[in-house]
Coordinates of C-alpha atoms in Angstrom, one line a residue:
X13 CA -20.6 -24.8 26.1
X14 CA -21.4 -21.2 25.5
X15 CA -24.4 -19.6 23.9
X16 CA -22.2 -17.9 21.3
X17 CA -20.3 -21.1 20.3
X18 CA -21.9 -23.7 18.1
X19 CA -22.0 -27.0 19.9
X20 CA -19.8 -29.7 18.4
X21 CA -21.3 -33.2 18.7
X22 CA -18.7 -35.4 17.2
X23 CA -15.2 -35.3 15.6
X24 CA -13.8 -38.1 13.6
X25 CA -12.4 -39.6 10.5
X26 CA -14.1 -41.6 7.8
X27 CA -11.7 -43.2 5.3
X28 CA -9.4 -40.2 4.5
X29 CA -11.8 -37.5 5.5
X30 CA -11.9 -35.7 8.8
X31 CA -15.3 -34.4 9.9
X32 CA -17.1 -32.4 12.6
X33 CA -20.8 -32.7 13.3
X34 CA -22.3 -29.5 14.8
X35 CA -25.6 -28.1 15.7
X36 CA -27.7 -26.5 12.9
X37 CA -27.9 -22.7 13.5
X38 CA -30.8 -21.0 11.7
X39 CA -29.7 -17.7 10.4
X40 CA -27.2 -15.9 8.1
X41 CA -23.5 -15.6 8.3
X42 CA -22.1 -12.3 9.4
X43 CA -20.4 -12.2 6.0
X44 CA -23.9 -12.3 4.3
X45 CA -25.1 -9.5 6.6
X46 CA -22.1 -7.4 5.8
X47 CA -22.6 -7.8 2.1
X48 CA -26.1 -6.3 2.5
X49 CA -25.3 -3.7 5.1
X50 CA -21.6 -3.0 4.5
X51 CA -21.1 -1.8 8.1
X52 CA -23.3 -2.0 11.2
X53 CA -24.5 0.7 13.6
X54 CA -21.9 1.3 16.3
X55 CA -24.0 -0.1 19.2
X56 CA -24.8 -3.3 17.2
X57 CA -21.2 -3.8 16.2
X58 CA -19.9 -3.3 19.8
X59 CA -22.5 -5.7 21.3
X60 CA -21.8 -8.3 18.7
X61 CA -18.0 -8.1 19.2
X62 CA -18.5 -8.2 23.0
X63 CA -20.4 -11.5 22.7
X64 CA -17.8 -12.9 20.3
X65 CA -15.1 -11.9 22.8
X66 CA -16.8 -13.7 25.6
X67 CA -17.2 -16.8 23.4
X68 CA -13.6 -16.8 22.5
X69 CA -12.6 -16.3 26.1
X70 CA -14.6 -19.5 26.9
X71 CA -12.8 -21.4 24.1
X72 CA -9.4 -20.0 25.3
X73 CA -10.1 -20.9 28.9
X74 CA -10.5 -24.5 27.5
X75 CA -7.2 -24.1 25.6
X76 CA -8.9 -24.1 22.2
X77 CA -7.7 -21.6 19.6
X78 CA -10.0 -21.1 16.6
X79 CA -7.4 -19.9 14.1
X80 CA -9.9 -19.0 11.3
X81 CA -12.3 -16.5 12.9
X82 CA -14.0 -14.5 10.1
X83 CA -17.5 -13.3 9.3
X84 CA -18.1 -16.4 7.1
X85 CA -17.5 -18.5 10.3
X86 CA -19.9 -16.6 12.4
X87 CA -23.7 -17.2 12.1
X88 CA -26.1 -14.6 13.3
X89 CA -29.2 -16.6 14.5
X90 CA -32.8 -15.5 14.2
X91 CA -32.5 -13.6 17.6
X92 CA -29.6 -11.6 16.2
X93 CA -27.0 -13.4 18.4
X94 CA -23.6 -14.2 16.9
X95 CA -22.5 -17.9 17.1
X96 CA -18.9 -18.9 16.4
X97 CA -18.8 -21.8 13.9
X98 CA -16.3 -24.0 12.1
X99 CA -13.6 -25.1 14.5
X100 CA -12.0 -27.0 11.6
X101 CA -8.6 -25.3 12.0
X102 CA -8.8 -25.1 15.8
X103 CA -6.0 -26.5 17.9
X104 CA -5.2 -26.9 21.5
X105 CA -3.0 -24.2 22.9
X106 CA 0.3 -25.0 24.5
X107 CA -0.2 -28.7 24.4
X108 CA 3.1 -30.5 23.8
X109 CA 2.9 -32.9 20.9
X110 CA -0.7 -31.8 20.1
X111 CA 0.1 -29.6 17.1
X112 CA -2.2 -30.1 14.1
X113 CA 0.2 -28.3 11.8
X114 CA 3.9 -28.2 11.3
X115 CA 6.1 -25.0 11.7
X116 CA 6.0 -23.0 8.6
X117 CA 2.5 -24.0 7.7
X118 CA 0.2 -21.1 6.9
X119 CA -3.5 -21.8 7.6
X120 CA -6.4 -19.4 7.8
X121 CA -8.0 -16.7 5.7
X122 CA -5.4 -14.1 4.8
X123 CA -7.3 -10.9 5.6
X124 CA -8.0 -12.2 9.1
X125 CA -4.6 -13.7 9.9
X126 CA -2.4 -12.4 12.6
X127 CA 1.2 -11.7 11.7
X128 CA 2.4 -14.9 13.6
X129 CA 0.0 -16.9 11.4
X130 CA 1.3 -15.2 8.2
X131 CA 4.9 -16.1 9.3
X132 CA 3.8 -19.8 9.9
X133 CA 5.0 -19.6 13.5
X134 CA 2.9 -22.5 14.8
X135 CA 4.3 -22.4 18.3
X136 CA 3.4 -18.7 18.6
X137 CA -0.3 -19.3 17.8
X138 CA -2.3 -18.6 20.9
X139 CA -5.3 -16.5 21.9
X140 CA -3.6 -13.5 20.3
X141 CA -4.4 -14.8 16.8
X142 CA -8.1 -15.0 17.6
X143 CA -8.0 -11.5 19.2
X144 CA -6.3 -10.1 16.1
X145 CA -9.1 -11.7 13.9
X146 CA -11.7 -10.2 16.2
X147 CA -10.0 -6.8 15.8
X148 CA -10.3 -7.2 12.0
X149 CA -14.0 -8.1 12.4
X150 CA -14.6 -5.0 14.7
X151 CA -12.8 -2.8 12.2
X152 CA -14.9 -4.2 9.3
X153 CA -18.2 -3.9 11.3
X154 CA -17.4 -0.3 12.1
X155 CA -15.9 1.0 8.8
X156 CA -17.4 -1.3 6.2
X157 CA -13.9 -2.3 5.0
X158 CA -11.0 -4.5 6.0
X159 CA -7.9 -2.9 7.7
X160 CA -5.7 -4.3 4.8
X161 CA -6.9 -5.1 1.3
X162 CA -5.1 -6.4 -1.7
X163 CA -4.0 -9.5 -3.5
X164 CA -2.6 -12.3 -1.4
X165 CA 1.1 -11.6 -1.3
X166 CA 0.6 -7.8 -1.0
X167 CA -2.0 -8.3 1.7
X168 CA 0.3 -10.6 3.7
X169 CA 3.1 -8.1 3.4
X170 CA 0.8 -5.3 4.7
X171 CA -0.2 -7.4 7.7
X172 CA 3.5 -8.0 8.5
X173 CA 4.9 -4.5 7.9
X174 CA 2.2 -1.9 8.1
X175 CA -0.2 -0.4 10.7
X176 CA -3.8 -0.2 9.5
X177 CA -5.4 3.2 8.8
X178 CA -7.2 4.5 11.9
X179 CA -10.9 3.5 11.8
X180 CA -11.8 7.2 12.3
X181 CA -10.3 8.0 8.9
X182 CA -13.3 6.2 7.5
X183 CA -15.8 6.9 10.3
X184 CA -14.9 10.2 12.0
X185 CA -17.8 9.9 14.5
X186 CA -16.2 6.9 16.3
X187 CA -15.2 7.4 20.0
X188 CA -11.5 7.5 20.6
X189 CA -11.8 4.6 23.2
X190 CA -13.5 2.3 20.7
X191 CA -10.9 3.1 18.1
X192 CA -8.2 2.4 20.6
X193 CA -9.7 -1.1 21.4
X194 CA -9.9 -1.9 17.7
X195 CA -6.3 -0.9 17.1
X196 CA -5.1 -2.7 20.3
X197 CA -6.6 -5.9 19.0
X198 CA -4.8 -5.4 15.7
X199 CA -1.4 -4.6 17.4

């Protein structure tokens, strides 16, 4: 339970369909907000990412890795608070025999996937993949663009083999410390 994580009430299977039932969050997705605003004012972006980091820390403390963190899976409620949603690809961290995917499986949204996700290294997927995705979100909130853009294969290749452009190359007024945090999350 965390104010920035959507409560999950039930998980199950009906016939061949797996399901989650969650609380209804009245608001818009962060993706919708970004479509209209492109980037956010620095203080708003920092406060939002801080709250998301605390929510992810709570999940990680409970050994839950989200694995598909992206603006479309974050609701911003009527109070302007971000709420992490859609734990459909989540898995328990470091639990023997508790893997939901097989080695070599690639699950997630390419632009937000950490290199270990791109490589399909299931046993390497820990909190770092969520931290990477949060770094992508911070980059996007600050610059109005993704660190890597392109068609799927080219995008995945960039994630694996390139460093992103510095956020200050798109927003020169960013503080060096904030840029360092963003780049560290993407490292």
